[in-house]
Coordinates of C-alpha atoms (C1' of nucleotides) in Angstrom, one line a residue:
Chain A
M205 CA -3.8 26.5 24.3
S206 CA -2.8 23.8 26.6
P207 CA -3.1 20.4 25.2
Y208 CA -5.0 17.7 27.0
D209 CA -7.1 20.1 29.0
P210 CA -10.2 18.0 29.7
S211 CA -12.5 21.0 30.0
A212 CA -11.4 22.3 26.6
H213 CA -12.2 19.4 24.3
P214 CA -15.4 19.7 22.3
P215 CA -17.9 16.9 22.2
F216 CA -17.1 14.3 19.6
A217 CA -18.9 11.1 18.8
V218 CA -16.7 8.3 17.5
T219 CA -18.1 5.6 15.3
V220 CA -16.9 2.8 13.2
D221 CA -18.1 2.3 9.6
L222 CA -17.6 -0.9 7.7
V223 CA -16.8 -1.5 4.1
V224 CA -17.6 -5.2 3.8
L225 CA -16.6 -6.6 0.4
T226 CA -17.3 -9.9 -1.2
V227 CA -17.3 -11.4 -4.7
R228 CA -20.6 -12.7 -6.0
Q229 CA -21.3 -13.7 -9.5
H230 CA -18.2 -12.2 -11.0
A231 CA -18.8 -8.8 -9.3
L232 CA -17.3 -7.1 -6.3
C233 CA -20.1 -6.3 -3.9
A234 CA -20.4 -4.3 -0.8
L235 CA -22.8 -4.7 2.1
T236 CA -25.2 -1.9 2.6
V237 CA -28.0 -1.3 5.1
R238 CA -31.1 0.8 4.7
R239 CA -31.5 3.7 7.0
G240 CA -34.6 3.7 9.0
E241 CA -34.5 7.2 10.3
P242 CA -33.4 10.7 9.2
P243 CA -31.2 12.0 8.0
F244 CA -31.0 10.1 4.7
Q245 CA -34.0 8.0 5.7
G246 CA -34.6 5.2 3.3
R247 CA -31.2 5.6 1.7
W248 CA -28.6 2.9 1.7
A249 CA -25.6 3.3 4.0
L250 CA -22.5 1.4 5.2
P251 CA -23.1 -0.6 8.4
G252 CA -21.6 0.9 11.5
G253 CA -22.2 2.3 14.9
F254 CA -20.8 3.9 18.0
V255 CA -17.7 2.8 19.7
R256 CA -18.4 1.8 23.3
P257 CA -16.4 3.1 26.2
D258 CA -14.7 -0.2 27.0
E259 CA -13.7 -1.4 23.6
N260 CA -11.0 -0.5 21.2
L261 CA -11.6 0.4 17.6
A262 CA -11.0 -3.1 16.2
E263 CA -13.3 -4.6 18.8
A264 CA -16.0 -2.2 17.9
A265 CA -15.6 -3.0 14.2
A266 CA -15.7 -6.7 14.9
R267 CA -18.8 -6.3 17.1
E268 CA -20.7 -4.3 14.5
L269 CA -19.7 -6.8 11.8
A270 CA -21.2 -9.6 13.9
E271 CA -24.3 -7.6 14.6
E272 CA -25.0 -6.5 11.1
T273 CA -24.0 -9.6 9.2
G274 CA -23.8 -12.5 11.6
L275 CA -20.2 -13.0 10.5
R276 CA -18.4 -14.7 13.3
A277 CA -15.7 -12.3 14.4
Q278 CA -13.0 -13.5 16.6
Q279 CA -11.4 -11.0 18.9
P280 CA -8.4 -9.2 17.4
A281 CA -5.5 -11.2 18.5
P282 CA -3.4 -9.6 21.3
A283 CA -5.4 -6.3 21.4
T284 CA -2.6 -4.7 23.3
S285 CA -2.8 -1.6 21.2
G286 CA -5.1 0.3 19.0
A287 CA -2.8 0.0 16.1
P288 CA -4.1 -0.8 12.7
G289 CA -3.4 -4.0 10.9
P290 CA -5.2 -7.2 10.0
Y291 CA -6.8 -9.2 12.7
G292 CA -8.4 -12.5 12.2
T293 CA -12.2 -12.7 12.3
G294 CA -12.9 -16.3 11.7
G295 CA -12.3 -16.4 8.0
A296 CA -13.1 -12.7 7.2
H297 CA -10.2 -10.3 7.0
L298 CA -10.6 -7.1 9.0
E299 CA -8.3 -4.1 8.9
Q300 CA -8.5 -0.4 9.6
L301 CA -9.1 1.7 6.5
A302 CA -9.1 5.4 7.3
T303 CA -10.8 8.0 9.5
Y304 CA -13.3 10.6 8.3
G305 CA -14.0 13.6 10.4
D306 CA -15.3 16.5 8.4
P307 CA -17.2 18.9 10.6
Q308 CA -20.3 18.7 8.4
R309 CA -20.3 15.0 7.5
D310 CA -23.2 14.3 9.9
P311 CA -25.8 17.1 10.1
R312 CA -26.7 16.3 13.7
M313 CA -23.4 16.5 15.5
R314 CA -19.6 16.2 15.1
V315 CA -19.0 12.6 14.3
V316 CA -15.5 11.1 13.6
S317 CA -15.8 7.7 11.9
V318 CA -13.0 5.2 11.8
A319 CA -13.7 3.1 8.7
H320 CA -12.7 -0.5 8.6
L321 CA -12.4 -2.8 5.6
V322 CA -13.7 -6.4 5.7
L323 CA -13.1 -9.0 3.0
A324 CA -15.3 -12.0 3.3
P325 CA -16.1 -15.1 1.2
D326 CA -19.4 -15.2 -0.5
L327 CA -21.8 -15.8 2.3
P328 CA -24.4 -18.5 2.2
A329 CA -27.1 -16.1 3.3
P330 CA -26.8 -12.4 3.1
R331 CA -29.0 -12.2 6.2
A332 CA -30.1 -8.9 7.7
G333 CA -28.7 -7.7 11.0
G334 CA -30.1 -8.5 14.4
D335 CA -31.6 -5.1 14.7
A336 CA -34.2 -5.8 11.9
R337 CA -32.7 -3.3 9.5
S338 CA -32.7 -4.7 5.9
A339 CA -29.3 -5.4 4.4
R340 CA -28.2 -6.3 0.9
W341 CA -25.2 -6.9 -1.2
A342 CA -24.8 -4.4 -4.1
P343 CA -22.2 -4.3 -6.8
V344 CA -19.7 -1.6 -6.0
D345 CA -19.9 -0.3 -9.6
D346 CA -23.5 0.4 -9.1
L347 CA -23.0 2.1 -5.8
L348 CA -20.1 4.3 -7.0
Q349 CA -21.2 5.3 -10.5
A350 CA -24.2 7.0 -9.0
E351 CA -21.8 9.9 -8.1
G352 CA -21.5 13.0 -10.1
G353 CA -24.1 15.2 -11.6
A354 CA -26.9 12.7 -12.1
P355 CA -30.6 12.5 -12.7
E356 CA -33.0 12.0 -9.8
E357 CA -33.1 8.3 -10.1
E358 CA -29.5 8.0 -9.3
Q359 CA -29.9 10.4 -6.4
R360 CA -31.8 7.7 -4.6
A361 CA -29.1 5.1 -5.2
Q362 CA -26.4 7.3 -3.7
L363 CA -25.1 6.2 -0.3
A364 CA -25.8 8.3 2.7
F365 CA -23.4 10.7 4.3
D366 CA -19.9 10.5 2.9
H367 CA -20.2 6.8 2.5
A368 CA -19.6 6.8 -1.2
R369 CA -16.1 8.1 -0.7
I370 CA -15.5 5.7 2.2
L371 CA -16.5 2.9 0.0
A372 CA -14.4 4.1 -2.9
D373 CA -11.4 4.3 -0.6
G374 CA -12.1 0.8 0.7
V375 CA -12.4 -0.6 -2.8
E376 CA -9.2 1.1 -3.9
R377 CA -7.4 -0.4 -0.9
A378 CA -8.7 -3.8 -1.7
R379 CA -7.7 -3.5 -5.4
S380 CA -4.2 -2.4 -4.6
K381 CA -3.6 -4.8 -1.7
I382 CA -4.3 -8.0 -3.6
E383 CA -1.5 -7.0 -5.8
Y384 CA 1.2 -7.5 -3.2
S385 CA -0.4 -9.7 -0.6
S386 CA -2.2 -12.9 -0.5
L387 CA -5.4 -11.1 0.6
A388 CA -7.4 -12.3 -2.3
T389 CA -7.8 -15.6 -0.6
A390 CA -9.9 -13.9 2.0
F391 CA -12.6 -13.8 -0.6
C392 CA -12.4 -17.5 -1.1
P393 CA -13.8 -20.4 0.9
P394 CA -11.2 -22.4 2.9
E395 CA -10.6 -24.6 -0.1
F396 CA -10.6 -23.2 -3.6
T397 CA -9.2 -23.8 -7.0
V398 CA -6.7 -21.6 -9.0
G399 CA -9.6 -20.7 -11.3
E400 CA -11.7 -19.5 -8.4
L401 CA -8.9 -17.4 -7.1
R402 CA -8.4 -16.0 -10.6
R403 CA -12.1 -15.0 -10.9
V404 CA -11.6 -13.1 -7.6
Y405 CA -8.8 -11.1 -9.1
E406 CA -10.8 -10.5 -12.3
A407 CA -13.9 -9.4 -10.3
V408 CA -12.0 -7.1 -8.0
W409 CA -9.9 -5.5 -10.8
G410 CA -12.6 -5.7 -13.5
V411 CA -10.2 -7.2 -16.0
A412 CA -9.6 -10.5 -17.7
L413 CA -6.4 -12.4 -16.8
D414 CA -4.7 -15.1 -18.8
P415 CA -5.5 -18.4 -17.0
R416 CA -2.1 -19.9 -17.9
N417 CA 0.1 -17.1 -16.7
F418 CA -2.1 -16.7 -13.6
H419 CA -1.7 -20.4 -12.8
R420 CA 2.1 -20.2 -13.3
K421 CA 2.3 -17.2 -11.0
V422 CA 0.2 -18.3 -8.1
T423 CA 1.5 -21.9 -8.0
G424 CA 5.0 -20.7 -8.5
T425 CA 5.0 -18.3 -5.6
P426 CA 6.3 -20.2 -2.5
G427 CA 3.9 -20.2 0.4
F428 CA 1.0 -18.6 -1.4
L429 CA -1.0 -21.8 -2.0
V430 CA -0.7 -25.2 -0.5
P431 CA -2.4 -28.2 -2.1
A432 CA -5.4 -29.4 -0.1
G433 CA -5.3 -32.8 -1.6
G434 CA -8.5 -33.1 -3.6
T435 CA -10.0 -32.0 -6.8
T436 CA -13.4 -30.4 -7.7
T437 CA -15.4 -30.1 -10.8
R438 CA -17.9 -27.5 -9.5
Q439 CA -16.9 -25.1 -12.2
G440 CA -17.4 -27.5 -15.0
G441 CA -14.7 -28.7 -17.3
R442 CA -11.7 -30.6 -16.2
P443 CA -11.4 -31.2 -12.5
A444 CA -9.2 -28.7 -10.7
Q445 CA -6.9 -29.2 -7.9
L446 CA -8.0 -27.8 -4.5
F447 CA -5.7 -25.4 -2.6
R448 CA -5.7 -23.8 0.8
A449 CA -4.1 -20.4 1.6
G450 CA -0.5 -20.8 2.5
G451 CA 1.3 -19.0 5.3
A452 CA 2.8 -16.3 3.1
T453 CA 1.1 -13.0 3.4
L454 CA 3.3 -10.9 1.1
L455 CA 3.7 -11.6 -2.6
N456 CA 7.1 -10.9 -3.9
P457 CA 7.3 -10.1 -6.7
P458 CA 3.7 -8.8 -6.7
M459 CA 0.8 -9.8 -9.0
L460 CA 0.7 -7.2 -11.7
R461 CA -2.5 -5.5 -12.4
P462 CA -2.9 -4.9 -16.2
E463 CA -2.8 -1.3 -17.4
L464 CA -6.0 0.6 -18.0
Chain B
M223 CA -29.4 -0.3 20.5
S224 CA -30.3 2.6 18.3
P225 CA -27.5 4.0 16.2
Y226 CA -26.8 7.7 16.3
D227 CA -28.6 8.3 19.5
P228 CA -27.0 11.6 20.7
S229 CA -27.6 10.9 24.3
A230 CA -26.0 7.5 24.1
H231 CA -22.5 8.4 23.0
P232 CA -19.7 8.4 25.6
P233 CA -17.4 11.4 25.8
F234 CA -14.5 11.0 23.4
A235 CA -11.6 13.4 22.9
V236 CA -10.2 13.5 19.4
T237 CA -6.6 14.5 18.7
V238 CA -4.2 14.4 15.9
D239 CA -0.6 13.2 16.4
L240 CA 2.1 13.8 13.9
V241 CA 4.9 11.6 12.7
V242 CA 7.2 14.2 11.1
L243 CA 10.1 12.5 9.3
T244 CA 13.1 14.0 7.6
V245 CA 16.6 12.8 6.5
R246 CA 19.5 14.4 8.3
Q247 CA 23.1 13.3 8.0
H248 CA 22.3 10.0 6.4
A249 CA 19.7 9.1 9.1
L250 CA 15.9 9.0 9.1
C251 CA 14.8 11.3 11.9
A252 CA 11.5 12.1 13.6
L253 CA 10.4 15.2 15.3
T254 CA 9.8 14.8 19.0
V255 CA 8.7 17.3 21.7
R256 CA 9.3 17.1 25.4
R257 CA 6.3 16.8 27.6
G258 CA 6.0 19.5 30.2
E259 CA 3.2 17.9 32.3
P260 CA 2.1 14.5 33.6
P261 CA 1.6 11.9 32.6
F262 CA 4.9 11.0 31.0
Q263 CA 6.3 14.4 32.2
G264 CA 9.8 15.0 30.8
R265 CA 9.5 12.2 28.3
W266 CA 9.6 12.7 24.6
A267 CA 6.4 12.4 22.6
L268 CA 5.1 13.0 19.1
P269 CA 3.7 16.5 18.5
G270 CA -0.1 16.7 18.4
G271 CA -3.1 18.3 19.9
F272 CA -6.9 18.5 19.9
V273 CA -9.0 18.7 16.8
R274 CA -11.1 21.9 17.0
P275 CA -14.8 22.0 16.4
D276 CA -14.7 23.8 13.1
E277 CA -11.8 22.1 11.4
N278 CA -11.4 18.7 9.7
L279 CA -8.7 16.2 10.5
A280 CA -6.3 17.3 7.8
E281 CA -6.7 21.0 8.8
A282 CA -6.0 20.1 12.4
A283 CA -2.9 18.2 11.4
A284 CA -1.6 21.1 9.2
R285 CA -2.3 23.5 12.0
E286 CA -0.4 21.5 14.6
L287 CA 2.4 21.1 12.1
A288 CA 2.7 24.8 11.7
E289 CA 2.5 25.4 15.5
E290 CA 5.1 22.9 16.4
T291 CA 7.6 23.2 13.6
G292 CA 6.9 26.5 11.8
L293 CA 6.5 24.5 8.6
R294 CA 4.3 26.5 6.3
A295 CA 1.2 24.3 5.8
Q296 CA -1.0 25.1 2.9
Q297 CA -4.7 24.2 3.3
P298 CA -5.5 20.8 2.0
A299 CA -6.7 21.3 -1.5
P300 CA -10.4 20.9 -2.0
A301 CA -11.2 19.8 1.6
T302 CA -14.7 18.7 0.5
S303 CA -14.4 15.6 2.5
G304 CA -12.5 14.1 5.4
A305 CA -11.0 11.5 3.3
P306 CA -7.4 10.5 3.6
G307 CA -4.8 11.1 1.0
P308 CA -1.9 13.5 0.3
Y309 CA -2.5 17.2 0.5
G310 CA 0.1 19.8 -0.3
T311 CA 1.6 21.6 2.6
G312 CA 4.1 24.0 0.9
G313 CA 6.8 21.5 0.3
A314 CA 6.1 19.0 3.0
H315 CA 3.9 16.0 2.3
L316 CA 1.0 15.3 4.7
E317 CA -1.2 12.3 4.7
Q318 CA -3.3 10.5 7.2
L319 CA -1.6 7.5 8.7
A320 CA -3.9 5.6 11.0
T321 CA -6.1 6.0 14.1
Y322 CA -5.4 4.7 17.6
G323 CA -8.1 4.4 20.1
D324 CA -7.4 1.9 22.8
P325 CA -9.4 2.7 25.9
Q326 CA -6.3 2.8 28.1
R327 CA -3.9 4.6 25.8
D328 CA -4.3 7.9 27.8
P329 CA -4.7 7.4 31.5
R330 CA -6.8 10.5 31.9
M331 CA -9.6 10.0 29.5
R332 CA -10.7 8.3 26.4
V333 CA -8.7 9.8 23.6
V334 CA -8.9 8.7 20.0
S335 CA -5.9 10.0 18.0
V336 CA -5.8 10.3 14.3
A337 CA -2.1 10.0 13.4
H338 CA -0.8 11.8 10.3
L339 CA 2.5 11.3 8.5
V340 CA 4.6 14.3 7.3
L341 CA 7.6 14.0 5.1
A342 CA 9.7 17.1 5.1
P343 CA 13.1 18.2 3.6
D344 CA 15.9 18.8 6.1
L345 CA 14.8 22.0 7.8
P346 CA 17.3 24.9 8.1
A347 CA 16.4 25.4 11.8
P348 CA 14.7 22.6 13.9
R349 CA 13.1 25.4 15.9
A350 CA 10.9 24.7 18.9
G351 CA 7.2 25.2 18.6
G352 CA 5.4 28.4 19.4
D353 CA 4.2 27.1 22.8
A354 CA 7.7 27.0 24.2
R355 CA 8.0 23.3 24.4
S356 CA 11.4 22.1 23.3
A357 CA 11.5 20.0 20.2
R358 CA 14.3 18.0 18.6
W359 CA 15.0 15.7 15.7
A360 CA 16.0 12.2 16.8
P361 CA 17.0 9.2 14.6
V362 CA 14.1 6.8 14.4
D363 CA 16.4 3.9 15.1
D364 CA 17.3 5.4 18.5
L365 CA 13.6 6.1 19.3
L366 CA 12.5 2.6 18.3
Q367 CA 15.2 0.4 19.6
A368 CA 14.4 1.6 23.1
E369 CA 11.4 -0.8 23.0
G370 CA 11.4 -4.2 24.6
G371 CA 12.7 -5.3 28.0
A372 CA 15.4 -2.7 28.5
P373 CA 17.4 -1.2 31.3
E374 CA 16.3 2.0 33.0
E375 CA 18.3 4.3 30.8
E376 CA 16.4 3.2 27.8
Q377 CA 13.2 3.6 29.7
R378 CA 13.7 7.3 29.7
A379 CA 14.3 7.3 26.0
Q380 CA 11.0 5.6 25.2
L381 CA 8.3 7.7 23.7
A382 CA 5.2 8.6 25.8
F383 CA 1.8 6.9 25.4
D384 CA 1.7 4.5 22.4
H385 CA 3.7 6.9 20.3
A386 CA 6.5 4.3 19.7
R387 CA 4.0 2.2 17.9
I388 CA 2.6 5.1 16.0
L389 CA 6.1 6.1 15.0
A390 CA 6.9 2.6 13.9
D391 CA 3.8 2.5 11.7
G392 CA 4.7 5.8 10.2
V393 CA 8.2 4.8 9.4
E394 CA 7.0 1.5 7.9
R395 CA 4.5 3.5 5.7
A396 CA 7.3 5.8 4.5
R397 CA 9.6 2.9 3.8
S398 CA 7.1 1.1 1.7
K399 CA 5.6 4.1 0.0
I400 CA 8.9 5.3 -1.5
E401 CA 9.0 2.0 -3.3
Y402 CA 6.1 2.6 -5.6
S403 CA 5.7 6.4 -5.5
S404 CA 7.8 9.5 -6.0
L405 CA 7.4 10.4 -2.4
A406 CA 11.1 10.3 -1.6
T407 CA 11.4 13.7 -3.4
A408 CA 9.4 15.1 -0.4
F409 CA 12.5 14.7 1.6
C410 CA 14.6 16.7 -0.8
P411 CA 14.8 20.5 -1.4
P412 CA 13.1 21.8 -4.6
E413 CA 16.2 21.1 -6.6
F414 CA 18.3 18.1 -5.9
T415 CA 20.8 15.7 -7.6
V416 CA 20.4 12.0 -8.3
G417 CA 22.9 11.3 -5.6
E418 CA 21.0 13.3 -3.0
L419 CA 17.8 11.4 -3.9
R420 CA 19.8 8.1 -3.6
R421 CA 21.0 9.0 -0.1
V422 CA 17.4 9.6 0.9
Y423 CA 16.5 6.1 -0.2
E424 CA 19.6 4.7 1.6
A425 CA 18.8 6.5 4.8
V426 CA 15.1 5.6 4.8
W427 CA 15.7 1.9 4.0
G428 CA 19.0 1.7 5.8
V429 CA 20.8 0.0 2.9
A430 CA 23.4 0.9 0.3
L431 CA 22.3 1.2 -3.3
D432 CA 24.3 0.9 -6.4
P433 CA 24.8 4.4 -7.7
R434 CA 24.8 3.3 -11.4
N435 CA 21.7 1.2 -11.3
F436 CA 19.9 3.9 -9.2
H437 CA 20.8 6.5 -11.7
R438 CA 19.6 4.4 -14.6
K439 CA 16.3 3.7 -12.7
V440 CA 15.3 7.2 -11.7
T441 CA 16.4 8.9 -14.9
G442 CA 14.8 6.2 -17.0
T443 CA 11.4 6.4 -15.3
P444 CA 9.3 9.0 -17.3
G445 CA 7.9 11.8 -15.3
F446 CA 9.8 11.0 -12.1
L447 CA 12.6 13.6 -12.5
V448 CA 12.8 16.7 -14.8
P449 CA 16.1 18.4 -15.4
A450 CA 16.3 21.8 -13.6
G451 CA 19.0 23.1 -15.9
G452 CA 22.0 23.6 -13.6
T453 CA 24.6 21.6 -11.9
T454 CA 26.0 21.5 -8.4
T455 CA 29.1 20.3 -6.7
R456 CA 27.9 20.6 -3.1
Q457 CA 28.6 17.0 -2.5
G458 CA 32.2 17.1 -3.8
G459 CA 33.4 15.2 -6.8
R460 CA 32.2 15.7 -10.3
P461 CA 29.4 18.2 -10.7
A462 CA 25.9 16.6 -10.7
Q463 CA 22.9 17.6 -12.7
L464 CA 20.1 19.3 -10.8
F465 CA 16.6 17.9 -11.0
R466 CA 13.1 18.8 -9.9
A467 CA 10.4 16.4 -9.0
G468 CA 8.3 15.5 -12.1
G469 CA 4.6 15.2 -12.2
A470 CA 4.5 11.5 -11.9
T471 CA 3.4 10.3 -8.5
L472 CA 3.4 6.5 -9.1
L473 CA 6.5 4.6 -10.0
N474 CA 5.8 1.7 -12.4
P475 CA 7.6 -0.5 -12.1
P476 CA 8.5 0.3 -8.5
M477 CA 11.9 0.9 -7.0
L478 CA 12.9 -2.4 -5.5
R479 CA 14.0 -2.5 -1.9
P480 CA 16.9 -4.9 -1.5
E481 CA 16.2 -7.9 0.7
L482 CA 17.2 -7.9 4.4
Chain C
dG231 C1' -20.6 -43.5 -28.1
dA232 C1' -18.6 -39.7 -30.9
dT233 C1' -18.3 -35.0 -30.8
dC234 C1' -18.3 -30.5 -28.6
dA235 C1' -17.8 -27.2 -25.0
dT236 C1' -15.5 -25.9 -20.9
dA237 C1' -11.9 -25.4 -17.8
dG238 C1' -7.4 -26.8 -16.1
dT239 C1' -2.3 -27.6 -16.7
dC240 C1' 2.2 -27.6 -19.0
dG241 C1' 5.6 -25.4 -22.3
dT242 C1' 7.9 -22.1 -25.3
dC243 C1' 9.4 -17.7 -26.9
dT244 C1' 10.4 -12.9 -26.5
dC245 C1' 11.0 -8.7 -24.2
dA246 C1' 11.7 -5.6 -20.2
dC247 C1' 14.0 -4.9 -16.3
dT248 C1' 17.3 -5.7 -12.6
dG249 C1' 21.7 -6.7 -10.3
dA250 C1' 26.7 -6.9 -10.8
dC251 C1' 30.3 -4.5 -12.3
dG252 C1' 33.8 -2.2 -15.9
dA253 C1' 35.0 2.3 -17.7
dT254 C1' 35.1 7.2 -18.2
dA255 C1' 34.4 12.1 -16.7
dA256 C1' 34.9 16.2 -13.9
dA257 C1' 35.5 18.4 -9.9
dC258 C1' 38.7 19.1 -5.4
dA259 C1' 42.8 18.0 -2.1
dT260 C1' 47.6 17.3 -1.7
Chain D
dA168 C1' 50.8 15.8 -11.4
dT169 C1' 48.4 12.5 -8.8
dG170 C1' 44.9 10.6 -5.9
dT171 C1' 40.1 10.9 -4.2
dT172 C1' 35.5 11.5 -4.7
dT173 C1' 31.2 11.6 -7.0
dA174 C1' 28.7 11.4 -11.4
dT175 C1' 27.4 9.1 -15.6
dC176 C1' 27.5 5.7 -19.5
dG177 C1' 27.8 0.8 -21.0
dT178 C1' 27.7 -4.2 -21.0
dC179 C1' 26.1 -8.8 -19.8
dA180 C1' 23.6 -12.4 -17.7
dG181 C1' 19.5 -13.9 -15.1
dT182 C1' 14.6 -13.4 -13.7
dG183 C1' 10.0 -12.9 -14.6
dA184 C1' 5.9 -11.4 -17.3
dG185 C1' 3.0 -11.3 -21.5
dA186 C1' 1.5 -13.8 -25.5
dC187 C1' 0.0 -17.9 -27.0
dG188 C1' 0.3 -23.1 -28.6
dA189 C1' -0.7 -27.7 -27.0
dC190 C1' -2.7 -31.2 -24.3
dT191 C1' -5.9 -33.1 -20.7
dA192 C1' -10.1 -34.4 -18.2
dT193 C1' -14.6 -33.7 -17.2
dG194 C1' -19.9 -32.9 -18.5
dA195 C1' -23.3 -31.9 -22.3
dT196 C1' -25.2 -32.8 -26.8
dC197 C1' -26.2 -35.1 -30.9

DNA sequence: GATCATAGTCGTCTCACTGACGATAAACAT
DNA sequence: ATGTTTATCGTCAGTGAGACGACTATGATC
């Protein structure tokens, strides 16, 4: 077989799917949209859509993100290559996750989907997308525990296509990445307190962390947090110092996730 | 725009490219093949090829690996999904790396390439592929330092397409992954000594490690290494105990890569 | 207004682990 | 016999994390 023979390549559709995560009310939540047409009509799915001929994968993901959530998505910085990696999206973090291309993953045709991971602060309004499809935030625990041999009720809660696995992979990526990077700040507003950042870690990992050790760790890591100058009392209790994300992206040594 | 409209999707070609790494003579090397046709005729490139209609991405990568290197590639275990992750390939480790889909990355048509990373022990014969293309192992340092504004000689050494970036991403993945996983054993034969494993780390990271601390670390991590029962003197010096890779895949705490 | 609840911040102690490095062991080369 | 090479065991000091005590500053409640 000769590689790159244009007449030989089978027809593929290429899409981007989005795992958009945020932390709301102490729970890690993912954005889901309700499907308006078969297959999986009425079921929830991850937002996504086709890659257009003139855009790269990151641009397609940013465009879909803007269309589905209204999240302002700045263009991926240099865009000189299709390489993965984080690109700024006006507050939200966007990076390529993985690609899913099982022949049977879409019953209608051969679809290869390049999944992207988005980490966003809790949005003021979880508005639906411009194309009138309804959207909602759902706790990832609810979305994922519906897997396995389950009664009919849970059947309806299951995500369409292979989106449950994509979501699981995205959640795992987020869980491991906040260990060794400053990515947890992507879940926070521009200014936040140490306690708010700690609650992000607790929600993403599903564990309780010691406030004192956490405070020592994050304030003691150079470049992780920079004081923003004010204090806030929005959490109740003693006023807390406000911080902004520092320039450092890598945490060394990493934040340790408690066992079990 | 209606998602999943079959008539609306532009024609994409989907390929897999392979970053095949091994350690030979104290250097991290990558497998490259010489291109026999334009564009980039005569230049070196990463092995790869089209995904066939009836195979998933992992299967396509394993098939290309077998075709280009003769490496026996077992079928990815359950293959119930197109999800990324390691699958056994008869000694060599195979995992999805990232996907590259810039509109201009191939001058002939829109090609989306799902790159995979393969870690293999030093092969007895670096044989060329079945399709008569010449193949060779090249130190990744040579392949990557050819980047940047360089004289004409280095121009010829540069990899075709965006393969230099794909290779760089694969090398970085390997470098970081041996920190917190037992993946370095994928570069070793079934039975190996602590010193051989240390030389793998030294070659991949490009640093010198203290033999005594390294020995303490790897033998003290439960499940990392299991004694194979014999000794060998193939490295000269005092005979060394032979080990096999243990069941543990995650190293906790991780092996620390020295600064700079 | 005193008390309580809540949350933030600073310290202390101990243990695990790492990096630096000394010392010994078992092979081969000369 | 002696030196060289590589493997393996031990020691010691410093860093950082987990456990947890103590104190502080706010709002809520009696």
